[in-house]
JSON list of C-alpha atoms in Angstrom, two decimals:
[
{"chain": "A", "resi": 9, "resn": "GLU", "atom": "CA", "xyz": [-0.01, -0.04, -0.05]},
{"chain": "A", "resi": 10, "resn": "ALA", "atom": "CA", "xyz": [1.38, 3.37, -1.07]},
{"chain": "A", "resi": 11, "resn": "ASP", "atom": "CA", "xyz": [1.81, 6.12, 1.53]},
{"chain": "A", "resi": 12, "resn": "ILE", "atom": "CA", "xyz": [-0.10, 8.83, -0.32]},
{"chain": "A", "resi": 13, "resn": "TYR", "atom": "CA", "xyz": [-2.94, 10.61, 1.39]},
{"chain": "A", "resi": 14, "resn": "GLN", "atom": "CA", "xyz": [-5.78, 12.85, 0.24]},
{"chain": "A", "resi": 15, "resn": "THR", "atom": "CA", "xyz": [-8.20, 14.97, 2.35]},
{"chain": "A", "resi": 16, "resn": "PRO", "atom": "CA", "xyz": [-10.99, 15.44, 2.43]},
{"chain": "A", "resi": 17, "resn": "ARG", "atom": "CA", "xyz": [-12.34, 12.12, 1.02]},
{"chain": "A", "resi": 18, "resn": "TYR", "atom": "CA", "xyz": [-15.70, 13.68, 0.31]},
{"chain": "A", "resi": 19, "resn": "LEU", "atom": "CA", "xyz": [-16.62, 17.35, -0.03]},
{"chain": "A", "resi": 20, "resn": "VAL", "atom": "CA", "xyz": [-20.06, 18.92, -0.71]},
{"chain": "A", "resi": 21, "resn": "ILE", "atom": "CA", "xyz": [-19.84, 22.67, -1.17]},
{"chain": "A", "resi": 22, "resn": "GLY", "atom": "CA", "xyz": [-21.85, 25.55, -2.59]},
{"chain": "A", "resi": 23, "resn": "THR", "atom": "CA", "xyz": [-21.08, 27.50, -5.78]},
{"chain": "A", "resi": 24, "resn": "GLY", "atom": "CA", "xyz": [-18.63, 30.25, -5.43]},
{"chain": "A", "resi": 25, "resn": "LYS", "atom": "CA", "xyz": [-16.73, 28.80, -2.49]},
{"chain": "A", "resi": 26, "resn": "LYS", "atom": "CA", "xyz": [-12.93, 28.54, -2.42]},
{"chain": "A", "resi": 27, "resn": "ILE", "atom": "CA", "xyz": [-11.64, 25.00, -1.73]},
{"chain": "A", "resi": 28, "resn": "THR", "atom": "CA", "xyz": [-8.37, 23.37, -1.36]},
{"chain": "A", "resi": 29, "resn": "LEU", "atom": "CA", "xyz": [-7.85, 19.62, -1.83]},
{"chain": "A", "resi": 30, "resn": "GLU", "atom": "CA", "xyz": [-4.90, 18.31, 0.08]},
{"chain": "A", "resi": 31, "resn": "CYS", "atom": "CA", "xyz": [-2.44, 15.65, -1.09]},
{"chain": "A", "resi": 32, "resn": "SER", "atom": "CA", "xyz": [0.67, 14.46, 0.76]},
{"chain": "A", "resi": 33, "resn": "GLN", "atom": "CA", "xyz": [3.07, 11.56, 0.29]},
{"chain": "A", "resi": 34, "resn": "THR", "atom": "CA", "xyz": [5.66, 10.22, 2.62]},
{"chain": "A", "resi": 35, "resn": "MET", "atom": "CA", "xyz": [7.73, 8.30, 0.06]},
{"chain": "A", "resi": 36, "resn": "GLY", "atom": "CA", "xyz": [9.99, 11.21, -0.93]},
{"chain": "A", "resi": 37, "resn": "HIS", "atom": "CA", "xyz": [8.82, 11.07, -4.59]},
{"chain": "A", "resi": 38, "resn": "ASP", "atom": "CA", "xyz": [9.87, 13.86, -6.84]},
{"chain": "A", "resi": 39, "resn": "LYS", "atom": "CA", "xyz": [6.94, 13.62, -9.27]},
{"chain": "A", "resi": 40, "resn": "MET", "atom": "CA", "xyz": [3.37, 14.33, -8.22]},
{"chain": "A", "resi": 41, "resn": "TYR", "atom": "CA", "xyz": [0.13, 14.55, -10.28]},
{"chain": "A", "resi": 42, "resn": "TRP", "atom": "CA", "xyz": [-3.52, 15.54, -10.13]},
{"chain": "A", "resi": 43, "resn": "TYR", "atom": "CA", "xyz": [-6.07, 13.73, -12.17]},
{"chain": "A", "resi": 44, "resn": "GLN", "atom": "CA", "xyz": [-9.77, 14.32, -12.69]},
{"chain": "A", "resi": 45, "resn": "GLN", "atom": "CA", "xyz": [-12.02, 11.29, -13.22]},
{"chain": "A", "resi": 46, "resn": "ASP", "atom": "CA", "xyz": [-15.71, 11.19, -13.92]},
{"chain": "A", "resi": 47, "resn": "PRO", "atom": "CA", "xyz": [-17.76, 7.97, -13.43]},
{"chain": "A", "resi": 48, "resn": "GLY", "atom": "CA", "xyz": [-17.05, 5.42, -16.13]},
{"chain": "A", "resi": 49, "resn": "MET", "atom": "CA", "xyz": [-14.53, 7.70, -17.82]},
{"chain": "A", "resi": 50, "resn": "GLU", "atom": "CA", "xyz": [-10.76, 7.68, -18.07]},
{"chain": "A", "resi": 51, "resn": "LEU", "atom": "CA", "xyz": [-8.41, 9.75, -15.84]},
{"chain": "A", "resi": 52, "resn": "HIS", "atom": "CA", "xyz": [-7.48, 13.11, -17.26]},
{"chain": "A", "resi": 53, "resn": "LEU", "atom": "CA", "xyz": [-4.24, 14.72, -16.10]},
{"chain": "A", "resi": 54, "resn": "ILE", "atom": "CA", "xyz": [-4.78, 18.35, -14.95]},
{"chain": "A", "resi": 55, "resn": "HIS", "atom": "CA", "xyz": [-1.58, 19.22, -13.22]},
{"chain": "A", "resi": 56, "resn": "TYR", "atom": "CA", "xyz": [1.90, 17.73, -12.50]},
{"chain": "A", "resi": 57, "resn": "SER", "atom": "CA", "xyz": [5.09, 18.65, -10.77]},
{"chain": "A", "resi": 58, "resn": "TYR", "atom": "CA", "xyz": [8.64, 17.50, -11.16]},
{"chain": "A", "resi": 59, "resn": "GLY", "atom": "CA", "xyz": [9.74, 18.77, -7.85]},
{"chain": "A", "resi": 60, "resn": "VAL", "atom": "CA", "xyz": [9.71, 21.70, -5.48]},
{"chain": "A", "resi": 61, "resn": "ASN", "atom": "CA", "xyz": [8.73, 24.98, -7.13]},
{"chain": "A", "resi": 62, "resn": "SER", "atom": "CA", "xyz": [7.86, 23.08, -10.33]},
{"chain": "A", "resi": 63, "resn": "THR", "atom": "CA", "xyz": [4.31, 22.95, -11.62]},
{"chain": "A", "resi": 64, "resn": "GLU", "atom": "CA", "xyz": [2.79, 22.36, -15.08]},
{"chain": "A", "resi": 65, "resn": "LYS", "atom": "CA", "xyz": [-0.65, 22.09, -16.58]},
{"chain": "A", "resi": 66, "resn": "GLY", "atom": "CA", "xyz": [-1.73, 18.77, -17.84]},
{"chain": "A", "resi": 67, "resn": "ASP", "atom": "CA", "xyz": [-3.78, 17.76, -20.85]},
{"chain": "A", "resi": 68, "resn": "LEU", "atom": "CA", "xyz": [-7.14, 18.68, -19.53]},
{"chain": "A", "resi": 69, "resn": "SER", "atom": "CA", "xyz": [-7.81, 22.36, -19.08]},
{"chain": "A", "resi": 70, "resn": "SER", "atom": "CA", "xyz": [-8.63, 23.15, -15.52]},
{"chain": "A", "resi": 71, "resn": "GLU", "atom": "CA", "xyz": [-9.53, 26.26, -13.52]},
{"chain": "A", "resi": 72, "resn": "SER", "atom": "CA", "xyz": [-7.70, 24.91, -10.57]},
{"chain": "A", "resi": 73, "resn": "THR", "atom": "CA", "xyz": [-4.26, 25.89, -9.48]},
{"chain": "A", "resi": 74, "resn": "VAL", "atom": "CA", "xyz": [-1.47, 23.94, -7.63]},
{"chain": "A", "resi": 75, "resn": "SER", "atom": "CA", "xyz": [1.57, 24.61, -5.63]},
{"chain": "A", "resi": 76, "resn": "ARG", "atom": "CA", "xyz": [4.65, 22.55, -4.67]},
{"chain": "A", "resi": 77, "resn": "ILE", "atom": "CA", "xyz": [6.44, 24.29, -1.78]},
{"chain": "A", "resi": 78, "resn": "ARG", "atom": "CA", "xyz": [7.46, 21.06, -0.12]},
{"chain": "A", "resi": 79, "resn": "THR", "atom": "CA", "xyz": [8.31, 17.71, -1.67]},
{"chain": "A", "resi": 80, "resn": "GLU", "atom": "CA", "xyz": [5.66, 15.82, 0.17]},
{"chain": "A", "resi": 81, "resn": "HIS", "atom": "CA", "xyz": [2.83, 18.20, -0.32]},
{"chain": "A", "resi": 82, "resn": "PHE", "atom": "CA", "xyz": [0.85, 19.11, -3.54]},
{"chain": "A", "resi": 83, "resn": "PRO", "atom": "CA", "xyz": [-2.39, 20.86, -2.77]},
{"chain": "A", "resi": 84, "resn": "LEU", "atom": "CA", "xyz": [-5.03, 21.77, -5.43]},
{"chain": "A", "resi": 85, "resn": "THR", "atom": "CA", "xyz": [-7.12, 24.90, -5.13]},
{"chain": "A", "resi": 86, "resn": "LEU", "atom": "CA", "xyz": [-10.31, 26.08, -6.73]},
{"chain": "A", "resi": 87, "resn": "GLU", "atom": "CA", "xyz": [-10.85, 29.82, -6.21]},
{"chain": "A", "resi": 88, "resn": "SER", "atom": "CA", "xyz": [-14.60, 29.67, -7.05]},
{"chain": "A", "resi": 89, "resn": "ALA", "atom": "CA", "xyz": [-16.21, 26.31, -7.28]},
{"chain": "A", "resi": 90, "resn": "ARG", "atom": "CA", "xyz": [-18.92, 25.59, -9.84]},
{"chain": "A", "resi": 91, "resn": "PRO", "atom": "CA", "xyz": [-21.22, 22.66, -10.51]},
{"chain": "A", "resi": 92, "resn": "SER", "atom": "CA", "xyz": [-18.99, 21.74, -13.51]},
{"chain": "A", "resi": 93, "resn": "HIS", "atom": "CA", "xyz": [-16.15, 21.03, -11.10]},
{"chain": "A", "resi": 94, "resn": "THR", "atom": "CA", "xyz": [-18.13, 18.12, -9.63]},
{"chain": "A", "resi": 95, "resn": "SER", "atom": "CA", "xyz": [-15.84, 15.16, -10.06]},
{"chain": "A", "resi": 96, "resn": "GLN", "atom": "CA", "xyz": [-13.41, 12.78, -8.45]},
{"chain": "A", "resi": 97, "resn": "TYR", "atom": "CA", "xyz": [-9.83, 14.17, -8.02]},
{"chain": "A", "resi": 98, "resn": "LEU", "atom": "CA", "xyz": [-7.00, 11.69, -7.71]},
{"chain": "A", "resi": 99, "resn": "CYS", "atom": "CA", "xyz": [-3.51, 12.53, -6.61]},
{"chain": "A", "resi": 100, "resn": "ALA", "atom": "CA", "xyz": [-0.53, 10.44, -7.47]},
{"chain": "A", "resi": 101, "resn": "SER", "atom": "CA", "xyz": [3.20, 10.38, -7.05]},
{"chain": "A", "resi": 102, "resn": "SER", "atom": "CA", "xyz": [6.22, 8.57, -8.61]},
{"chain": "A", "resi": 103, "resn": "VAL", "atom": "CA", "xyz": [9.89, 8.29, -8.48]},
{"chain": "A", "resi": 104, "resn": "ALA", "atom": "CA", "xyz": [11.70, 10.11, -11.37]},
{"chain": "A", "resi": 105, "resn": "ARG", "atom": "CA", "xyz": [13.69, 7.09, -12.62]},
{"chain": "A", "resi": 106, "resn": "GLY", "atom": "CA", "xyz": [12.37, 7.49, -16.14]},
{"chain": "A", "resi": 107, "resn": "PRO", "atom": "CA", "xyz": [9.14, 6.70, -17.99]},
{"chain": "A", "resi": 108, "resn": "SER", "atom": "CA", "xyz": [9.84, 3.03, -18.51]},
{"chain": "A", "resi": 109, "resn": "THR", "atom": "CA", "xyz": [9.93, 2.23, -14.77]},
{"chain": "A", "resi": 110, "resn": "ASP", "atom": "CA", "xyz": [7.91, 5.18, -13.54]},
{"chain": "A", "resi": 111, "resn": "THR", "atom": "CA", "xyz": [4.95, 3.58, -11.69]},
{"chain": "A", "resi": 112, "resn": "GLN", "atom": "CA", "xyz": [2.50, 6.04, -10.24]},
{"chain": "A", "resi": 113, "resn": "TYR", "atom": "CA", "xyz": [1.03, 5.46, -6.78]},
{"chain": "A", "resi": 114, "resn": "PHE", "atom": "CA", "xyz": [-2.42, 6.89, -6.31]},
{"chain": "A", "resi": 115, "resn": "GLY", "atom": "CA", "xyz": [-4.14, 8.36, -3.28]},
{"chain": "A", "resi": 116, "resn": "PRO", "atom": "CA", "xyz": [-7.74, 7.41, -2.42]},
{"chain": "A", "resi": 117, "resn": "GLY", "atom": "CA", "xyz": [-9.26, 10.36, -4.17]},
{"chain": "A", "resi": 118, "resn": "THR", "atom": "CA", "xyz": [-11.52, 13.30, -3.17]},
{"chain": "A", "resi": 119, "resn": "ARG", "atom": "CA", "xyz": [-15.08, 13.09, -4.36]},
{"chain": "A", "resi": 120, "resn": "LEU", "atom": "CA", "xyz": [-16.19, 16.75, -4.91]},
{"chain": "A", "resi": 121, "resn": "THR", "atom": "CA", "xyz": [-19.74, 17.79, -5.29]},
{"chain": "A", "resi": 122, "resn": "VAL", "atom": "CA", "xyz": [-20.55, 21.43, -6.05]},
{"chain": "A", "resi": 123, "resn": "LEU", "atom": "CA", "xyz": [-24.20, 22.46, -5.63]},
{"chain": "B", "resi": 14, "resn": "LYS", "atom": "CA", "xyz": [-4.38, 9.98, -32.40]},
{"chain": "B", "resi": 15, "resn": "ASN", "atom": "CA", "xyz": [-3.02, 8.12, -29.31]},
{"chain": "B", "resi": 16, "resn": "GLN", "atom": "CA", "xyz": [-5.91, 6.12, -27.80]},
{"chain": "B", "resi": 17, "resn": "VAL", "atom": "CA", "xyz": [-6.48, 3.23, -25.44]},
{"chain": "B", "resi": 18, "resn": "GLU", "atom": "CA", "xyz": [-9.65, 1.24, -25.92]},
{"chain": "B", "resi": 19, "resn": "GLN", "atom": "CA", "xyz": [-10.88, -1.44, -23.46]},
{"chain": "B", "resi": 20, "resn": "SER", "atom": "CA", "xyz": [-13.43, -4.12, -23.74]},
{"chain": "B", "resi": 21, "resn": "PRO", "atom": "CA", "xyz": [-15.84, -5.15, -22.50]},
{"chain": "B", "resi": 22, "resn": "GLN", "atom": "CA", "xyz": [-17.06, -2.10, -20.76]},
{"chain": "B", "resi": 23, "resn": "SER", "atom": "CA", "xyz": [-18.53, -4.22, -18.08]},
{"chain": "B", "resi": 24, "resn": "LEU", "atom": "CA", "xyz": [-18.43, -7.86, -17.09]},
{"chain": "B", "resi": 25, "resn": "ILE", "atom": "CA", "xyz": [-20.28, -10.09, -14.54]},
{"chain": "B", "resi": 26, "resn": "ILE", "atom": "CA", "xyz": [-19.00, -13.44, -13.65]},
{"chain": "B", "resi": 27, "resn": "LEU", "atom": "CA", "xyz": [-19.49, -16.01, -10.94]},
{"chain": "B", "resi": 28, "resn": "GLU", "atom": "CA", "xyz": [-17.06, -16.57, -8.21]},
{"chain": "B", "resi": 29, "resn": "GLY", "atom": "CA", "xyz": [-14.37, -19.07, -9.10]},
{"chain": "B", "resi": 30, "resn": "LYS", "atom": "CA", "xyz": [-14.66, -18.55, -12.86]},
{"chain": "B", "resi": 31, "resn": "ASN", "atom": "CA", "xyz": [-11.89, -17.18, -15.07]},
{"chain": "B", "resi": 32, "resn": "CYS", "atom": "CA", "xyz": [-12.16, -14.06, -17.21]},
{"chain": "B", "resi": 33, "resn": "THR", "atom": "CA", "xyz": [-10.15, -12.10, -19.81]},
{"chain": "B", "resi": 34, "resn": "LEU", "atom": "CA", "xyz": [-10.15, -8.39, -20.29]},
{"chain": "B", "resi": 35, "resn": "GLN", "atom": "CA", "xyz": [-8.91, -6.75, -23.46]},
{"chain": "B", "resi": 36, "resn": "CYS", "atom": "CA", "xyz": [-6.98, -3.58, -24.18]},
{"chain": "B", "resi": 37, "resn": "ASN", "atom": "CA", "xyz": [-6.17, -2.17, -27.71]},
{"chain": "B", "resi": 38, "resn": "TYR", "atom": "CA", "xyz": [-3.97, 0.86, -28.08]},
{"chain": "B", "resi": 39, "resn": "THR", "atom": "CA", "xyz": [-2.68, 3.19, -30.76]},
{"chain": "B", "resi": 40, "resn": "VAL", "atom": "CA", "xyz": [-0.06, 4.91, -28.66]},
{"chain": "B", "resi": 41, "resn": "SER", "atom": "CA", "xyz": [3.30, 5.52, -30.41]},
{"chain": "B", "resi": 42, "resn": "PRO", "atom": "CA", "xyz": [6.11, 5.47, -29.72]},
{"chain": "B", "resi": 43, "resn": "PHE", "atom": "CA", "xyz": [5.31, 2.82, -27.18]},
{"chain": "B", "resi": 44, "resn": "SER", "atom": "CA", "xyz": [7.21, 2.64, -23.88]},
{"chain": "B", "resi": 45, "resn": "ASN", "atom": "CA", "xyz": [5.16, 0.36, -21.57]},
{"chain": "B", "resi": 46, "resn": "LEU", "atom": "CA", "xyz": [1.75, -0.83, -20.65]},
{"chain": "B", "resi": 47, "resn": "ARG", "atom": "CA", "xyz": [0.30, -1.15, -17.17]},
{"chain": "B", "resi": 48, "resn": "TRP", "atom": "CA", "xyz": [-2.80, -2.71, -15.78]},
{"chain": "B", "resi": 49, "resn": "TYR", "atom": "CA", "xyz": [-4.30, -1.02, -12.69]},
{"chain": "B", "resi": 50, "resn": "LYS", "atom": "CA", "xyz": [-7.09, -2.16, -10.41]},
{"chain": "B", "resi": 51, "resn": "GLN", "atom": "CA", "xyz": [-9.39, 0.46, -9.07]},
{"chain": "B", "resi": 52, "resn": "ASP", "atom": "CA", "xyz": [-11.81, -0.40, -6.26]},
{"chain": "B", "resi": 53, "resn": "THR", "atom": "CA", "xyz": [-14.96, 1.71, -5.95]},
{"chain": "B", "resi": 54, "resn": "GLY", "atom": "CA", "xyz": [-14.12, 5.02, -4.22]},
{"chain": "B", "resi": 55, "resn": "ARG", "atom": "CA", "xyz": [-10.36, 4.37, -4.19]},
{"chain": "B", "resi": 56, "resn": "GLY", "atom": "CA", "xyz": [-7.39, 5.20, -6.22]},
{"chain": "B", "resi": 57, "resn": "PRO", "atom": "CA", "xyz": [-5.92, 2.82, -8.85]},
{"chain": "B", "resi": 58, "resn": "VAL", "atom": "CA", "xyz": [-3.33, 0.30, -7.77]},
{"chain": "B", "resi": 59, "resn": "SER", "atom": "CA", "xyz": [-0.76, -1.07, -10.17]},
{"chain": "B", "resi": 60, "resn": "LEU", "atom": "CA", "xyz": [-1.05, -4.77, -11.00]},
{"chain": "B", "resi": 61, "resn": "THR", "atom": "CA", "xyz": [1.50, -5.33, -13.79]},
{"chain": "B", "resi": 62, "resn": "ILE", "atom": "CA", "xyz": [3.86, -3.28, -16.04]},
{"chain": "B", "resi": 63, "resn": "MET", "atom": "CA", "xyz": [5.21, -4.62, -19.34]},
{"chain": "B", "resi": 64, "resn": "THR", "atom": "CA", "xyz": [7.75, -3.11, -21.69]},
{"chain": "B", "resi": 65, "resn": "PHE", "atom": "CA", "xyz": [8.11, -3.69, -25.43]},
{"chain": "B", "resi": 66, "resn": "SER", "atom": "CA", "xyz": [10.13, -6.93, -25.07]},
{"chain": "B", "resi": 67, "resn": "GLU", "atom": "CA", "xyz": [7.84, -8.59, -22.55]},
{"chain": "B", "resi": 68, "resn": "ASN", "atom": "CA", "xyz": [5.03, -10.89, -23.72]},
{"chain": "B", "resi": 69, "resn": "THR", "atom": "CA", "xyz": [3.54, -11.94, -20.44]},
{"chain": "B", "resi": 70, "resn": "LYS", "atom": "CA", "xyz": [3.79, -11.04, -16.75]},
{"chain": "B", "resi": 71, "resn": "SER", "atom": "CA", "xyz": [1.97, -12.47, -13.76]},
{"chain": "B", "resi": 72, "resn": "ASN", "atom": "CA", "xyz": [1.01, -11.21, -10.39]},
{"chain": "B", "resi": 73, "resn": "GLY", "atom": "CA", "xyz": [-0.69, -13.95, -8.39]},
{"chain": "B", "resi": 74, "resn": "ARG", "atom": "CA", "xyz": [-4.03, -14.74, -10.10]},
{"chain": "B", "resi": 75, "resn": "TYR", "atom": "CA", "xyz": [-3.56, -11.94, -12.58]},
{"chain": "B", "resi": 76, "resn": "THR", "atom": "CA", "xyz": [-1.67, -12.61, -15.86]},
{"chain": "B", "resi": 77, "resn": "ALA", "atom": "CA", "xyz": [-1.16, -9.92, -18.42]},
{"chain": "B", "resi": 78, "resn": "THR", "atom": "CA", "xyz": [-0.06, -10.53, -22.04]},
{"chain": "B", "resi": 79, "resn": "LEU", "atom": "CA", "xyz": [1.26, -8.01, -24.59]},
{"chain": "B", "resi": 80, "resn": "ASP", "atom": "CA", "xyz": [1.47, -8.20, -28.30]},
{"chain": "B", "resi": 81, "resn": "ALA", "atom": "CA", "xyz": [3.36, -5.17, -29.33]},
{"chain": "B", "resi": 82, "resn": "ASP", "atom": "CA", "xyz": [3.01, -5.98, -33.06]},
{"chain": "B", "resi": 83, "resn": "THR", "atom": "CA", "xyz": [-0.83, -5.86, -32.98]},
{"chain": "B", "resi": 84, "resn": "LYS", "atom": "CA", "xyz": [-0.85, -3.38, -30.10]},
{"chain": "B", "resi": 85, "resn": "GLN", "atom": "CA", "xyz": [-3.07, -5.53, -27.95]},
{"chain": "B", "resi": 86, "resn": "SER", "atom": "CA", "xyz": [-2.91, -6.56, -24.32]},
{"chain": "B", "resi": 87, "resn": "SER", "atom": "CA", "xyz": [-5.08, -8.85, -22.26]},
{"chain": "B", "resi": 88, "resn": "LEU", "atom": "CA", "xyz": [-5.49, -9.29, -18.49]},
{"chain": "B", "resi": 89, "resn": "HIS", "atom": "CA", "xyz": [-6.57, -12.85, -17.44]},
{"chain": "B", "resi": 90, "resn": "ILE", "atom": "CA", "xyz": [-8.01, -13.37, -14.03]},
{"chain": "B", "resi": 91, "resn": "THR", "atom": "CA", "xyz": [-7.96, -16.91, -12.71]},
{"chain": "B", "resi": 92, "resn": "ALA", "atom": "CA", "xyz": [-10.31, -18.38, -10.15]},
{"chain": "B", "resi": 93, "resn": "SER", "atom": "CA", "xyz": [-12.06, -15.07, -9.44]},
{"chain": "B", "resi": 94, "resn": "GLN", "atom": "CA", "xyz": [-12.85, -13.93, -6.01]},
{"chain": "B", "resi": 95, "resn": "LEU", "atom": "CA", "xyz": [-15.44, -11.48, -4.70]},
{"chain": "B", "resi": 96, "resn": "SER", "atom": "CA", "xyz": [-12.67, -9.00, -3.93]},
{"chain": "B", "resi": 97, "resn": "ASP", "atom": "CA", "xyz": [-11.80, -8.92, -7.63]},
{"chain": "B", "resi": 98, "resn": "SER", "atom": "CA", "xyz": [-14.95, -6.82, -8.21]},
{"chain": "B", "resi": 99, "resn": "ALA", "atom": "CA", "xyz": [-13.43, -3.49, -9.37]},
{"chain": "B", "resi": 100, "resn": "SER", "atom": "CA", "xyz": [-12.59, -1.41, -12.43]},
{"chain": "B", "resi": 101, "resn": "TYR", "atom": "CA", "xyz": [-9.54, -2.61, -14.37]},
{"chain": "B", "resi": 102, "resn": "ILE", "atom": "CA", "xyz": [-7.68, 0.12, -16.23]},
{"chain": "B", "resi": 103, "resn": "CYS", "atom": "CA", "xyz": [-5.16, -0.28, -19.11]},
{"chain": "B", "resi": 104, "resn": "VAL", "atom": "CA", "xyz": [-2.66, 2.51, -19.10]},
{"chain": "B", "resi": 105, "resn": "VAL", "atom": "CA", "xyz": [-0.08, 3.00, -22.00]},
{"chain": "B", "resi": 106, "resn": "SER", "atom": "CA", "xyz": [3.02, 5.19, -21.70]},
{"chain": "B", "resi": 107, "resn": "ASP", "atom": "CA", "xyz": [4.88, 6.74, -24.66]},
{"chain": "B", "resi": 108, "resn": "ARG", "atom": "CA", "xyz": [8.48, 7.60, -25.06]},
{"chain": "B", "resi": 109, "resn": "GLY", "atom": "CA", "xyz": [7.85, 11.00, -26.49]},
{"chain": "B", "resi": 110, "resn": "SER", "atom": "CA", "xyz": [8.86, 13.00, -23.46]},
{"chain": "B", "resi": 111, "resn": "THR", "atom": "CA", "xyz": [10.70, 12.74, -20.17]},
{"chain": "B", "resi": 112, "resn": "LEU", "atom": "CA", "xyz": [7.28, 12.75, -18.47]},
{"chain": "B", "resi": 113, "resn": "GLY", "atom": "CA", "xyz": [6.38, 9.49, -20.08]},
{"chain": "B", "resi": 114, "resn": "ARG", "atom": "CA", "xyz": [2.93, 10.62, -21.09]},
{"chain": "B", "resi": 115, "resn": "LEU", "atom": "CA", "xyz": [0.23, 8.29, -19.91]},
{"chain": "B", "resi": 116, "resn": "TYR", "atom": "CA", "xyz": [-2.82, 7.30, -21.88]},
{"chain": "B", "resi": 117, "resn": "PHE", "atom": "CA", "xyz": [-5.66, 5.89, -19.86]},
{"chain": "B", "resi": 118, "resn": "GLY", "atom": "CA", "xyz": [-8.47, 3.56, -20.94]},
{"chain": "B", "resi": 119, "resn": "ARG", "atom": "CA", "xyz": [-11.91, 3.94, -19.52]},
{"chain": "B", "resi": 120, "resn": "GLY", "atom": "CA", "xyz": [-11.72, 0.61, -17.70]},
{"chain": "B", "resi": 121, "resn": "THR", "atom": "CA", "xyz": [-13.66, -2.56, -17.57]},
{"chain": "B", "resi": 122, "resn": "GLN", "atom": "CA", "xyz": [-16.01, -2.81, -14.62]},
{"chain": "B", "resi": 123, "resn": "LEU", "atom": "CA", "xyz": [-15.77, -6.40, -13.33]},
{"chain": "B", "resi": 124, "resn": "THR", "atom": "CA", "xyz": [-18.43, -7.72, -10.91]},
{"chain": "B", "resi": 125, "resn": "VAL", "atom": "CA", "xyz": [-17.92, -11.06, -9.29]},
{"chain": "B", "resi": 126, "resn": "TRP", "atom": "CA", "xyz": [-21.06, -12.74, -7.88]},
{"chain": "B", "resi": 127, "resn": "PRO", "atom": "CA", "xyz": [-21.13, -15.39, -5.20]}
]
């Protein structure tokens, strides 16, 4: 079992609220990722980081922002939540050995519902 | 266009039976293929990873095969258990960047009945 944690696990919030989804890992992994997943659909990469002070946008356009001030911590923030943000958000991390051996370890996810 | 297609979309089998899940991909250049298991409400967990030169890899009752020529992979589950009920996701990585871009299938939802 990977040591990667996400909080909260479930969040129901009203439109316009600011939210931060927390993700932390204790494995010392350099790379961290945020994915968005709707029921029955594939995971979409929304943000990733190679290390401290490194953040990049993923393939799926997202209104969220991320920060990487510490190796173990990769929070995702939505400044103003909307119903279209309702989804499951998965955080992952991996060791930067290279793509052929780069297995990602996933957290349990945060199920976000915006009313 | 790089894509990963999985079939069937869903599958119901009885406990103790075997099953095979399929994955077809068009990702190029190919680096590796992974199968993940995702329990409901949880994050995916890696089952197997295969590179271009590997044809088969086992992890307990799970056996994955890869045919890099036809760009097909399968995941065979032997003697299924109730705990095998989950979504099984095929993930293909390319060699086009240092990130090792991942392409995810939509998964096969497996339900094992007692």
